[in-house]
PDB file of C-alpha atoms in Angstrom:
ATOM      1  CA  UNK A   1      76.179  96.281 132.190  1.00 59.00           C
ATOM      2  CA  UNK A   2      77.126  92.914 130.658  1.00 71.00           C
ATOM      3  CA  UNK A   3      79.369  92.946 127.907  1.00 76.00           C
ATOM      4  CA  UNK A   4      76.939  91.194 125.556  1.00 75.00           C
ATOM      5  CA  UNK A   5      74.606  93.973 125.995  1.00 79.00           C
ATOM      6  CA  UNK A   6      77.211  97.106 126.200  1.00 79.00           C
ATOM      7  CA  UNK A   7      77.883  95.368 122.626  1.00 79.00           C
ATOM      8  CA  UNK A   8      74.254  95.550 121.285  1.00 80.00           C
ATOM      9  CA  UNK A   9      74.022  98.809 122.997  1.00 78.00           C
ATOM     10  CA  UNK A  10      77.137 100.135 120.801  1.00 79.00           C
ATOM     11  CA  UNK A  11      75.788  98.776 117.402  1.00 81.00           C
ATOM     12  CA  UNK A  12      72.292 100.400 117.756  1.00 79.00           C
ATOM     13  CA  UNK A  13      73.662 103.279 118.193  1.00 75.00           C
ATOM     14  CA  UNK A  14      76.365 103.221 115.433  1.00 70.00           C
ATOM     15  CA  UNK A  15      73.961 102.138 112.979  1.00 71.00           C
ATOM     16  CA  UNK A  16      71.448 105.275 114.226  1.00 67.00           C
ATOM     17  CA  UNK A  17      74.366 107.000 113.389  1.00 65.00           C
ATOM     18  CA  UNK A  18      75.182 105.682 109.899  1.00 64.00           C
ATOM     19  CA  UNK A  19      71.634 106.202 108.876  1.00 59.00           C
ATOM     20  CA  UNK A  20      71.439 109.827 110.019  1.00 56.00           C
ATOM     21  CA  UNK A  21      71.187 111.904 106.261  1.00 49.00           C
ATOM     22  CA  UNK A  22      74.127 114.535 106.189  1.00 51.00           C
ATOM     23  CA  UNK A  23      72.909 116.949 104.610  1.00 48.00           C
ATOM     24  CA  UNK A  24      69.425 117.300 107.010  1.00 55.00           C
ATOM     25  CA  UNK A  25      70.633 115.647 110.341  1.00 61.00           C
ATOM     26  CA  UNK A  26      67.404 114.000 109.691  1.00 67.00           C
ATOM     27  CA  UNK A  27      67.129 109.632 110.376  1.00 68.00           C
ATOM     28  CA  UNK A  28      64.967 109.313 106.370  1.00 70.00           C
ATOM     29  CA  UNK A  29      62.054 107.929 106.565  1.00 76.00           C
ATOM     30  CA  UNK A  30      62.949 105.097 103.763  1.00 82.00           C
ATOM     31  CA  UNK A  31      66.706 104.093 102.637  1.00 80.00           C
ATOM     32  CA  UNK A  32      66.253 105.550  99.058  1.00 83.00           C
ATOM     33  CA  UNK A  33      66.447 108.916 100.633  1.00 80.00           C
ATOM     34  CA  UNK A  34      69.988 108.462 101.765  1.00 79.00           C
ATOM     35  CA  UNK A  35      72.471 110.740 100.608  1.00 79.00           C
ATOM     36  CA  UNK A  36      75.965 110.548  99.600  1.00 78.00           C
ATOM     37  CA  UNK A  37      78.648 112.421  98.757  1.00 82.00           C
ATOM     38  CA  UNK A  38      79.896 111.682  95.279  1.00 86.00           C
ATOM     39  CA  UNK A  39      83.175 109.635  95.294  1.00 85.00           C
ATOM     40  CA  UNK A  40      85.543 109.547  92.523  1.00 88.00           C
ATOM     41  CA  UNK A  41      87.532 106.625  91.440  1.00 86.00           C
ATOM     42  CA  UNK A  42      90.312 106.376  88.398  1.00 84.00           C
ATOM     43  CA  UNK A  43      91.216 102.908  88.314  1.00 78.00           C
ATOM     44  CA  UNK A  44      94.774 102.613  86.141  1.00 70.00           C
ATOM     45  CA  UNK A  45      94.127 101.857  82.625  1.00 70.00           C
ATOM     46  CA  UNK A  46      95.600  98.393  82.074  1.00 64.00           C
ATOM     47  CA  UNK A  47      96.392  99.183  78.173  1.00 60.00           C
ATOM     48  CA  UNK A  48      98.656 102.127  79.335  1.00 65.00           C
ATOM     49  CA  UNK A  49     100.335  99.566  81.635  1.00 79.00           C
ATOM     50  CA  UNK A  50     100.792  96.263  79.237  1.00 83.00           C
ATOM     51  CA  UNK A  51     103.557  95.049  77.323  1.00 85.00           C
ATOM     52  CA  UNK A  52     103.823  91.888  75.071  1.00 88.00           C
ATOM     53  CA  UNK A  53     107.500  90.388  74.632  1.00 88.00           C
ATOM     54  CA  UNK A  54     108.470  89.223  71.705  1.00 93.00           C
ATOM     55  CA  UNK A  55     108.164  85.248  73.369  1.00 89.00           C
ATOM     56  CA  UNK A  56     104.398  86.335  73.525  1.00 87.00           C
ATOM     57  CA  UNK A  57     104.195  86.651  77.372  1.00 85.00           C
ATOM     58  CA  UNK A  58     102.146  89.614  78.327  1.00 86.00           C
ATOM     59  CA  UNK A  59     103.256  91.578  81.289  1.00 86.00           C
ATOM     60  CA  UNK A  60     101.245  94.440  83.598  1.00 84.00           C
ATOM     61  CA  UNK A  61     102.857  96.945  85.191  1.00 83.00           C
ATOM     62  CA  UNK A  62     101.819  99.102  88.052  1.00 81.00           C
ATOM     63  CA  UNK A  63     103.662 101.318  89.988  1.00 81.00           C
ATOM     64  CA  UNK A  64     103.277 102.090  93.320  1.00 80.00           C
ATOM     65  CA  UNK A  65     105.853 104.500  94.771  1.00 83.00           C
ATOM     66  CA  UNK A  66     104.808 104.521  98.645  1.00 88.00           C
ATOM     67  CA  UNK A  67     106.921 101.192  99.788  1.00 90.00           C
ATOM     68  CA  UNK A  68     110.304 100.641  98.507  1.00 94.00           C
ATOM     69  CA  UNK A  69     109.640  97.471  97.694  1.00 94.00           C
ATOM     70  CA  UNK A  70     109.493  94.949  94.389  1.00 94.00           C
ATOM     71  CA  UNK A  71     106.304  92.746  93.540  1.00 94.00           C
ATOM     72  CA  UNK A  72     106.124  90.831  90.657  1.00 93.00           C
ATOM     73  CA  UNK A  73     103.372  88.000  90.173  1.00 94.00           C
ATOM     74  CA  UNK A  74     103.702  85.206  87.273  1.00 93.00           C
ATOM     75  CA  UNK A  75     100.419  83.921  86.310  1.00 94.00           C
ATOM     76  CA  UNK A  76     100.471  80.027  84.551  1.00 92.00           C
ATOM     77  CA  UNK A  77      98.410  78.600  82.757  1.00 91.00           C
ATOM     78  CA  UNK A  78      97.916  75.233  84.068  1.00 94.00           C
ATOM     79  CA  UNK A  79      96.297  74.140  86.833  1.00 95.00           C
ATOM     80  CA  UNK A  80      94.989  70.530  88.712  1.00 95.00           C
ATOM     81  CA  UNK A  81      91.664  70.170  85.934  1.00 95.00           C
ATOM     82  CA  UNK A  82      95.025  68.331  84.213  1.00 95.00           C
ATOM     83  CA  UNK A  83      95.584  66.405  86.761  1.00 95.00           C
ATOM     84  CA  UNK A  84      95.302  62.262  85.648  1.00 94.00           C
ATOM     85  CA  UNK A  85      92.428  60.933  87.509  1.00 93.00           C
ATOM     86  CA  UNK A  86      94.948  58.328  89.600  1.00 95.00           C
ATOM     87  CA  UNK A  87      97.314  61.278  90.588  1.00 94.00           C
ATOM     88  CA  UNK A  88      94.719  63.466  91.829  1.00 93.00           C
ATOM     89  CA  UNK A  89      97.108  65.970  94.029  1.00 94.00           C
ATOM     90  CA  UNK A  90      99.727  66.185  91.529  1.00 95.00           C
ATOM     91  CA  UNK A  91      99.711  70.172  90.627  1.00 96.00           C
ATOM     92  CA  UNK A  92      98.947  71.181  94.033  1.00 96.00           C
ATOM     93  CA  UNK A  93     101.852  69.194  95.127  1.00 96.00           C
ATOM     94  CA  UNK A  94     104.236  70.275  92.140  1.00 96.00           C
ATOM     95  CA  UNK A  95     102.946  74.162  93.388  1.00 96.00           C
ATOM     96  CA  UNK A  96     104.233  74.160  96.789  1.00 96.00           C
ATOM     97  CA  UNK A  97     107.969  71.719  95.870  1.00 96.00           C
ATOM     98  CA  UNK A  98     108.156  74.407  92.923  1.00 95.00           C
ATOM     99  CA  UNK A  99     109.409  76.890  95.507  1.00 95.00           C
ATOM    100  CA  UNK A 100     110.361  74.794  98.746  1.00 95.00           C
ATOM    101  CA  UNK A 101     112.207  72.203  96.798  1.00 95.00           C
ATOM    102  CA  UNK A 102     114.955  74.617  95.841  1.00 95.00           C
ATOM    103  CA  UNK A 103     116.792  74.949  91.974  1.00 97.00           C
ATOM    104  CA  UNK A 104     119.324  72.914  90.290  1.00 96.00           C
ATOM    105  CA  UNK A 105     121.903  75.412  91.720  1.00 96.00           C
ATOM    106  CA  UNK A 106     120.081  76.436  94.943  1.00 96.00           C
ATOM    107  CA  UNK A 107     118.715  73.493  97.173  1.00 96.00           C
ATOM    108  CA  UNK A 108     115.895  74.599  99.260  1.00 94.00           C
ATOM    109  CA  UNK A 109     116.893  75.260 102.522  1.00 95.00           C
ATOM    110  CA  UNK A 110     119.903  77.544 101.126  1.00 96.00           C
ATOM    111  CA  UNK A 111     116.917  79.259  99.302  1.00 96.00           C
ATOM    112  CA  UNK A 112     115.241  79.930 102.410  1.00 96.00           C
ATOM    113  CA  UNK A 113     118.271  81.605 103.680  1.00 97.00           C
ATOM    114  CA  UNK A 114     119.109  83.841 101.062  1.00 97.00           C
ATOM    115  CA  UNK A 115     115.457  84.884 100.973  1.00 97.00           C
ATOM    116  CA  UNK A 116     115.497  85.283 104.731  1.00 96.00           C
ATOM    117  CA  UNK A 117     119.024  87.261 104.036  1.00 96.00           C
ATOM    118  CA  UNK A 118     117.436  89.324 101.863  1.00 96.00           C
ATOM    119  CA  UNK A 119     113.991  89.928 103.646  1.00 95.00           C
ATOM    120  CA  UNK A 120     112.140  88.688 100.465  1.00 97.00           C
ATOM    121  CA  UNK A 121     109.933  86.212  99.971  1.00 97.00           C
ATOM    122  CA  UNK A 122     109.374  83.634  96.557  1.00 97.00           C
ATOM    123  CA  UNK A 123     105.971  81.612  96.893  1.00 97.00           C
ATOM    124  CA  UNK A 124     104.127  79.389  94.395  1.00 96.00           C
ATOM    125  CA  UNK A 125     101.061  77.573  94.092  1.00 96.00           C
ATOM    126  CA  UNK A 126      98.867  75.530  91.834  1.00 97.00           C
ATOM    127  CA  UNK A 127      94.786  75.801  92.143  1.00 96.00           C
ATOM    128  CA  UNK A 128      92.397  74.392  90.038  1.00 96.00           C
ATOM    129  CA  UNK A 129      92.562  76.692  86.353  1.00 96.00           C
ATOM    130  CA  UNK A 130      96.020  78.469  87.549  1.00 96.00           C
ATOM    131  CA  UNK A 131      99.629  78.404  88.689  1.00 96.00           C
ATOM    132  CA  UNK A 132     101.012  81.637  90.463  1.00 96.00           C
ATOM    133  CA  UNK A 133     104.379  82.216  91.836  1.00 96.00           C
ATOM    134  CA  UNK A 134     105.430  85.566  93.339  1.00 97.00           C
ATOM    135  CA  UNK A 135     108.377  87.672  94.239  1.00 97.00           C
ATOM    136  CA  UNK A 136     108.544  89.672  97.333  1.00 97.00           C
ATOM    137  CA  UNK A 137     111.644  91.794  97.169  1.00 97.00           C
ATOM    138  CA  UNK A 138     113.032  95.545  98.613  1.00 96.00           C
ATOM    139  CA  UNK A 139     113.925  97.544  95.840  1.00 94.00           C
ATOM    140  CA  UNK A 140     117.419  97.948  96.588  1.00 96.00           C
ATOM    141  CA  UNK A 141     117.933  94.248  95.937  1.00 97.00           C
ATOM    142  CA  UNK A 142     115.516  94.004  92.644  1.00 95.00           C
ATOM    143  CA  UNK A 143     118.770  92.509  90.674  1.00 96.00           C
ATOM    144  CA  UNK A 144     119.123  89.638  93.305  1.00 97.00           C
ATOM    145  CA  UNK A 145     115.392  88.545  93.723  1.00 96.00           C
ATOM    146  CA  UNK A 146     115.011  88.369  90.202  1.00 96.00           C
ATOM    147  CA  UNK A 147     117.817  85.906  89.722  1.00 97.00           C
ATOM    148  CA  UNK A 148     116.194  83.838  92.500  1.00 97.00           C
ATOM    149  CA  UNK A 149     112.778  84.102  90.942  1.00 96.00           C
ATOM    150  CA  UNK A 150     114.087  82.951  87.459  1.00 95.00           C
ATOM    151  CA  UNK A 151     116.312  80.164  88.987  1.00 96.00           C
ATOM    152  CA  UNK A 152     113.232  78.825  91.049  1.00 96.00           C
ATOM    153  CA  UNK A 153     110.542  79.286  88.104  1.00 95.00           C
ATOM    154  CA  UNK A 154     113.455  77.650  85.328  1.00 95.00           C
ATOM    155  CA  UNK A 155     115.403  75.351  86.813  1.00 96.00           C
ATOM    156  CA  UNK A 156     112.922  73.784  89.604  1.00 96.00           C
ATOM    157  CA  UNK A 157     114.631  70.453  91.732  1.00 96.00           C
ATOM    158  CA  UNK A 158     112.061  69.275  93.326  1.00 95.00           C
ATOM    159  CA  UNK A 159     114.119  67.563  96.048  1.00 95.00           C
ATOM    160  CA  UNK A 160     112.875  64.090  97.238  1.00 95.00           C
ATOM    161  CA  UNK A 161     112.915  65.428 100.930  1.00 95.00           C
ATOM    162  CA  UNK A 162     110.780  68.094 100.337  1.00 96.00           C
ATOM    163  CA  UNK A 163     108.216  65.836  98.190  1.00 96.00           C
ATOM    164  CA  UNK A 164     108.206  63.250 101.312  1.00 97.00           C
ATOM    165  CA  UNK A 165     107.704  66.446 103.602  1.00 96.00           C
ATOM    166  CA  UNK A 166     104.332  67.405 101.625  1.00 96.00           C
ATOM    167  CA  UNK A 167     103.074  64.209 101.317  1.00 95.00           C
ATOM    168  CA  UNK A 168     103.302  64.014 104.898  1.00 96.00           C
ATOM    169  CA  UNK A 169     101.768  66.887 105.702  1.00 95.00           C
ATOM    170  CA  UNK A 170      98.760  66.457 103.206  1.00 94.00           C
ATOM    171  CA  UNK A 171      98.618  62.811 105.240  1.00 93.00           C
ATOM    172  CA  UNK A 172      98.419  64.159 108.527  1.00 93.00           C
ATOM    173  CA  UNK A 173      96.092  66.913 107.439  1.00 89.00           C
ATOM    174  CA  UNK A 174      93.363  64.101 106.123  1.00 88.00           C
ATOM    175  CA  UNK A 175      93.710  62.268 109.577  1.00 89.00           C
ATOM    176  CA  UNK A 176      93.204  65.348 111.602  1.00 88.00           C
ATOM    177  CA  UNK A 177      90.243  66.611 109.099  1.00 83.00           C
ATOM    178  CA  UNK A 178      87.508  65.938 112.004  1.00 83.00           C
ATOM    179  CA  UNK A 179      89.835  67.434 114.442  1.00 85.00           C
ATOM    180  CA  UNK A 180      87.888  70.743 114.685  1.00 81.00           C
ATOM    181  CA  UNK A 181      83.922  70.078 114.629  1.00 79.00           C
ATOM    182  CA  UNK A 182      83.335  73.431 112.345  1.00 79.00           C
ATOM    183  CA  UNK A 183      85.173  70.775 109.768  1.00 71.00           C
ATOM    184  CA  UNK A 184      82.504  68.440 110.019  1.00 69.00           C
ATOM    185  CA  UNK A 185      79.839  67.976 107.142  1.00 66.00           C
TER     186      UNK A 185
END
């Protein structure tokens, strides 16, 4: 048996299966006689989990006890719909160099270090209504990541080399656009 048809052989038969009613054993006769059981679902209420600071920033908090680890995601409000028609590129740019191009007091590739150190990760990007950045972090070294986070989201250095780097890379990804045929309109 070929595997194209041992495939086609297996899906008939698991979607038999799927449409077999529970509670009869019976295949129904039309799909509005499906039965299901019930399934409960208690989404967390985001009012029991929202704080405003007194700098108006409004913050969500979930917890979620089964990994000891630390996510925190910053959601900006900006985006590239500000980018100036003749720098069309900018925010997406600014995005990725927010986090790759190191701090003030951190340059990039001694970022990458300490988040490799660490086993954390810090990532940032800008899309077309929103910015995000993110911190990855295990709980034990919450007090560390956070300083990182802070350092990359206030004190940004957007380092030539790395600007250069993600020009280059946005260049080379334009020439090699027709590269794949699926990428072909």
């Amino acid at each position: 048996m070929s595997k194209k048809i041992f495939l086609l052989y297996m899906i008939t038969i698991f979607a038999v299966l799927i449409s077999i009613n529970s509670s009869t054993g019976q295949i129904p006769d039309h799909p509005s006689k499906l039965a299901y059981k019930s399934m409960e679902y208690n989404p967390p209420k985001p009012a029991d989990y929202r704080v405003e600071l007194p700098n108006g920033m409004i913050v969500y908090i979930q917890e979620d006890h089964t990994l000891p680890t630390f996510d925190l995601t910053a959601i900006i409000r900006t985006g590239s719909i500000y980018d100036p028609k003749e720098k069309i590129g900018l925010a997406a740019m600014a995005g990725t160099v927010l986090r790759t191009g190191g701090t003030k007091n951190i340059p990039g590739d001694d970022l990458d270090e300490k988040l490799d150190f660490l086993g954390s990760s810090i990532n940032s990007n800008i899309g077309m209504t929103s910015g995000r950045a993110s911190l990855s972090v295990l709980a034990k070294d919450i007090d560390e990541g956070l300083k990182l986070f802070a350092d990359v989201l206030m004190n940004p250095a957007f380092e030539e080399a790395k600007i250069k780097l993600y020009k280059d890379q946005q260049i080379d990804a334009i020439k090699n656009k027709n590269d794949n045929p699926r990428n072909v309109l």
